[in-house]
Coordinates of C-alpha atoms in Angstrom, one line a residue:
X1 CA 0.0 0.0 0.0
X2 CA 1.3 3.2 -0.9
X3 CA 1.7 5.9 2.2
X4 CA 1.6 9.4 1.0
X5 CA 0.9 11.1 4.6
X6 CA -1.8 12.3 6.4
X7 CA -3.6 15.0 5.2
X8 CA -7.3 17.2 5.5
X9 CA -10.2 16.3 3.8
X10 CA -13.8 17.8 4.1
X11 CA -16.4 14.5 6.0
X12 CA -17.6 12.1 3.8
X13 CA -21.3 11.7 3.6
X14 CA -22.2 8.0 4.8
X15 CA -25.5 6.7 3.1
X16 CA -27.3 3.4 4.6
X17 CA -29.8 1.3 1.9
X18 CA -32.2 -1.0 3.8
X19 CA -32.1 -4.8 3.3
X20 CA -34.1 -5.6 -0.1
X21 CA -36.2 -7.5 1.8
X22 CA -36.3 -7.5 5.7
X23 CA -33.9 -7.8 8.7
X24 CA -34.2 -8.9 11.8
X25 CA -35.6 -6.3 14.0
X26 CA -34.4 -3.7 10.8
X27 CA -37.0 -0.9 11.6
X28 CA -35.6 -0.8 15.8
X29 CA -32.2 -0.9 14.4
X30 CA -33.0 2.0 11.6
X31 CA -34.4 4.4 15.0
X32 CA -30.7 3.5 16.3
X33 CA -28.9 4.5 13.5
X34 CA -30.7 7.9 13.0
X35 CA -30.4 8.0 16.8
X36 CA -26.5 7.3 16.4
X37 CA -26.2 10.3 13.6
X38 CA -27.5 8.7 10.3
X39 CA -28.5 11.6 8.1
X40 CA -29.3 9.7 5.1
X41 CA -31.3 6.6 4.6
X42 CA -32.3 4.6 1.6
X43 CA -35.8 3.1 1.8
X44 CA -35.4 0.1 -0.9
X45 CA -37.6 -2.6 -1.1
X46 CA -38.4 -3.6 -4.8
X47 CA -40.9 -6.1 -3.9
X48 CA -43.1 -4.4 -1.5
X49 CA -46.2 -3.4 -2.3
X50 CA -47.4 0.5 -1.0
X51 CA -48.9 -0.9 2.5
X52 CA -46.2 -2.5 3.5
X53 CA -44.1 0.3 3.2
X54 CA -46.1 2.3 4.8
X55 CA -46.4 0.1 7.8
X56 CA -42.4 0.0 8.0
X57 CA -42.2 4.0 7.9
X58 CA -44.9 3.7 10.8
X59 CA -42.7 1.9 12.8
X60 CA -40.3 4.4 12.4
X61 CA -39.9 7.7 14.4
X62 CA -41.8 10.5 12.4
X63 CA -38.5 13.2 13.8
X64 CA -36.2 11.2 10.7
X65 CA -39.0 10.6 8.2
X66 CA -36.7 14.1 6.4
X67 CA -33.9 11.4 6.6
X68 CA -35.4 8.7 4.0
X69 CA -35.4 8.2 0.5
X70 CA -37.6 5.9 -1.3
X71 CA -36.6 3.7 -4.4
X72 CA -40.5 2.9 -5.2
X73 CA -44.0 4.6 -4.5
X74 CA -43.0 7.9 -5.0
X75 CA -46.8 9.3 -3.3
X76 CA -45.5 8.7 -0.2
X77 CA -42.7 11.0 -0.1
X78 CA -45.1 13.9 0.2
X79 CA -47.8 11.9 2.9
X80 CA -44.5 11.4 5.3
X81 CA -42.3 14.3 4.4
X82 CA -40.1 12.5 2.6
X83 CA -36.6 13.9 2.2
X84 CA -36.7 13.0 -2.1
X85 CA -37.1 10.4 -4.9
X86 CA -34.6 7.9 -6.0
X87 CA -35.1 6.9 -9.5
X88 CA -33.0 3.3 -10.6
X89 CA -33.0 1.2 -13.7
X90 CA -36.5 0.1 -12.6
X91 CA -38.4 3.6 -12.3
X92 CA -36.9 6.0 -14.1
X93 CA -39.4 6.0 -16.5
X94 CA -41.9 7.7 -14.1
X95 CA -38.8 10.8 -13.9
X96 CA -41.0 13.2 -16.0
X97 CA -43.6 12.8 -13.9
X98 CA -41.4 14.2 -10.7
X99 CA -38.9 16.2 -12.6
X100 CA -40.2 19.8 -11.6
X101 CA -41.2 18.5 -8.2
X102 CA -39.3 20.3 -5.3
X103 CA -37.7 17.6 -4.1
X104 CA -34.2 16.1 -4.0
X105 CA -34.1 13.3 -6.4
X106 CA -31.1 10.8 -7.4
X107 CA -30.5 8.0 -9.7
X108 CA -28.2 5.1 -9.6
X109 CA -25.7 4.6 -12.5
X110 CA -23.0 2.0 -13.5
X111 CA -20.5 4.0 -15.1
X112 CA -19.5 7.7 -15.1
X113 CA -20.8 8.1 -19.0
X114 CA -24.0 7.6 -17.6
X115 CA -23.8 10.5 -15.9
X116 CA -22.4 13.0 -18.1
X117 CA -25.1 11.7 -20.6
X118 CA -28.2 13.8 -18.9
X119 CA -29.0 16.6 -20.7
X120 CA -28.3 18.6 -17.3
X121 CA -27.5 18.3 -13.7
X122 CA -30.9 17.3 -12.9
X123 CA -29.9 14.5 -9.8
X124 CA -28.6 16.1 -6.9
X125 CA -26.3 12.7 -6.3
X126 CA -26.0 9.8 -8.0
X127 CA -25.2 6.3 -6.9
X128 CA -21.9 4.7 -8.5
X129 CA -21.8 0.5 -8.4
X130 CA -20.3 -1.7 -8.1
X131 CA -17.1 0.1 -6.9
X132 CA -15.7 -2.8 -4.6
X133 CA -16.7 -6.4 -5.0
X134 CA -20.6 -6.5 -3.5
X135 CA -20.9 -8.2 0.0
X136 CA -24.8 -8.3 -0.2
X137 CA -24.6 -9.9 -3.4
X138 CA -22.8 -12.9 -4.6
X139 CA -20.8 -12.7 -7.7
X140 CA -21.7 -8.9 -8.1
X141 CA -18.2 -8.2 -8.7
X142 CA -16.3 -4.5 -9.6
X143 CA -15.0 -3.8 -12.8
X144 CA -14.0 -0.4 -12.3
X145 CA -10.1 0.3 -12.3
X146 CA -9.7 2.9 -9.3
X147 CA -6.8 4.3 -10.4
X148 CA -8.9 5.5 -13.8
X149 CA -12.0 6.0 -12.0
X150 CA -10.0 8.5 -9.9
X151 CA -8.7 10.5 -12.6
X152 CA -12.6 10.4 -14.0
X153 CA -14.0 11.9 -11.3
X154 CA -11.3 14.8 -10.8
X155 CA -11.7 15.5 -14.2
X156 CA -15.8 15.2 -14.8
X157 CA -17.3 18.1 -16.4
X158 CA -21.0 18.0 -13.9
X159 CA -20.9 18.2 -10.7
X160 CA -23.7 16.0 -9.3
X161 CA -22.2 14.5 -6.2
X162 CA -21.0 10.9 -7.0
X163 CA -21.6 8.4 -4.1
X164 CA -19.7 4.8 -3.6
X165 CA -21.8 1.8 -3.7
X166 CA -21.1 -1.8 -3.5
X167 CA -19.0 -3.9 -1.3
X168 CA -18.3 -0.2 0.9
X169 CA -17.0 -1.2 4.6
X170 CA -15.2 0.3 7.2
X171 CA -11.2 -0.7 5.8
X172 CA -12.1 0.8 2.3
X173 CA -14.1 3.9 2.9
X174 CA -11.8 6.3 3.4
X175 CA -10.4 5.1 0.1
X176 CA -13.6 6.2 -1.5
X177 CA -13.1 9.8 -0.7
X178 CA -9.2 9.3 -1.8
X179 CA -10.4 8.4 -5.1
X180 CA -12.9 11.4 -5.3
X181 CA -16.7 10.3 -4.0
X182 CA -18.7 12.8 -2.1
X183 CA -20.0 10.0 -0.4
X184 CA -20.4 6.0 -0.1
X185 CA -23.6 4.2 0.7
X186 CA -23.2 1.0 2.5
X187 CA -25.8 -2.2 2.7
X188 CA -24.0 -5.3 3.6
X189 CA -21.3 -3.9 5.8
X190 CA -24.0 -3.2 8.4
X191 CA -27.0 -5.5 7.8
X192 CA -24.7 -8.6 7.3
X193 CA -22.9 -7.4 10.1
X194 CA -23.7 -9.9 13.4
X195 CA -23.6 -6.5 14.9
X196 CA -25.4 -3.9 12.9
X197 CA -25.2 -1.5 15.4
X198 CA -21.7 -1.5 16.1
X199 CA -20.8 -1.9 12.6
X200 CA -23.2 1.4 11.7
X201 CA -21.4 3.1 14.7
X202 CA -18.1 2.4 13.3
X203 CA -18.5 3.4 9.9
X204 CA -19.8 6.9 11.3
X205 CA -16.8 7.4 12.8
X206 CA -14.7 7.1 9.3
X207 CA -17.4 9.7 8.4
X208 CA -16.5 12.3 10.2
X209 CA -12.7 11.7 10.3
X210 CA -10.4 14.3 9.4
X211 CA -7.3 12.9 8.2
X212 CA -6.9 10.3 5.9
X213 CA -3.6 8.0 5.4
X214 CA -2.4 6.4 2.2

């Protein structure tokens, strides 16, 4: 590993996506991690229907409902107070429908074309995957080369915030913001953790370091 010294860098943002579809006690644990200081929260569950969503945001406390982000049913970021839309492969379709909304919105893409191919800025952040080798999924494997994707995003020519996704845990995120992400958004560092808690605890920490070695 190459050392090149410690130096300052502004906090990383730390993003947390729910299980796709249900963890053990996930809603308590979600209360702890807003509780803990999660700020931004990714409500992702692909094959829920509308109910059962809203029965998991009930079991949630109403003071982080500003916090969340839903991937699907997009009406009930304005009956909760939703903090925006996130549009994927899956729903982008519906984007016209939301695009003058006053909302925060973001997409998830799979390469750093895809981002400099909208007409304009119109995400506020985008999600970049896989970056590492996935942990939630099997066989979901990178095929990025950091080295390039770091010269990619120094030299991009929009300036939507790019965040990290896939296989993101606590001994490579502080590489993400070396290699020039805004953020990283973790899912199976802390809900295939035997410790979510902890594990969410920790990675908060690397958040809001101020010094980073390589």
């Amino acid at each position: 590993r190459r050392l090149f010294g410690a130096r300052k860098i502004s906090g990383m943002k730390l993003f947390l996506v729910s299980s796709e579809t249900g963890a053990q006690q996930e809603t308590e644990l979600v209360n702890h991690f807003f509780e803990k200081g999660l700020m931004h929260f990714h409500l992702r569950k692909p094959s829920w229907a509308i109910d059962e969503t809203r029965t998991y945001l009930d079991q949630l406390n109403p003071l982080f409902y500003s916090m969340i982000v839903p991937h699907d049913h997009y009406e009930l970021v304005h009956e909760y107070g939703l903090k925006g839309i996130h549009f994927n492969e899956r729903n982008k379709v519906h984007f016209a429908d939301y695009k003058i909304q006053n909302t925060q919105k973001s997409t998830s893409i799979h390469s750093l074309e895809e981002l400099e191919d909208n007409p304009s800025d119109e995400f506020d952040y985008a999600f970049l995957s896989p970056v590492f080798d996935s942990i939630s999924k099997a066989g979901y494997k990178s095929t990025f080369d950091l080295d390039d994707l770091q010269s990619k995003l120094k030299n991009r020519s929009k300036k939507s915030e790019v965040v990290a996704l896939g296989g993101v845990n606590a001994k490579n995120f502080l590489r993400c913001k070396a290699i020039g992400f805004d953020g990283a958004a973790v899912l199976g560092a802390v809900w295939n953790s035997p410790q979510p808690l902890e594990s969410f605890i920790q990675l908060n920490k690397l958040c809001q370091t101020s010094a980073i070695q390589y």
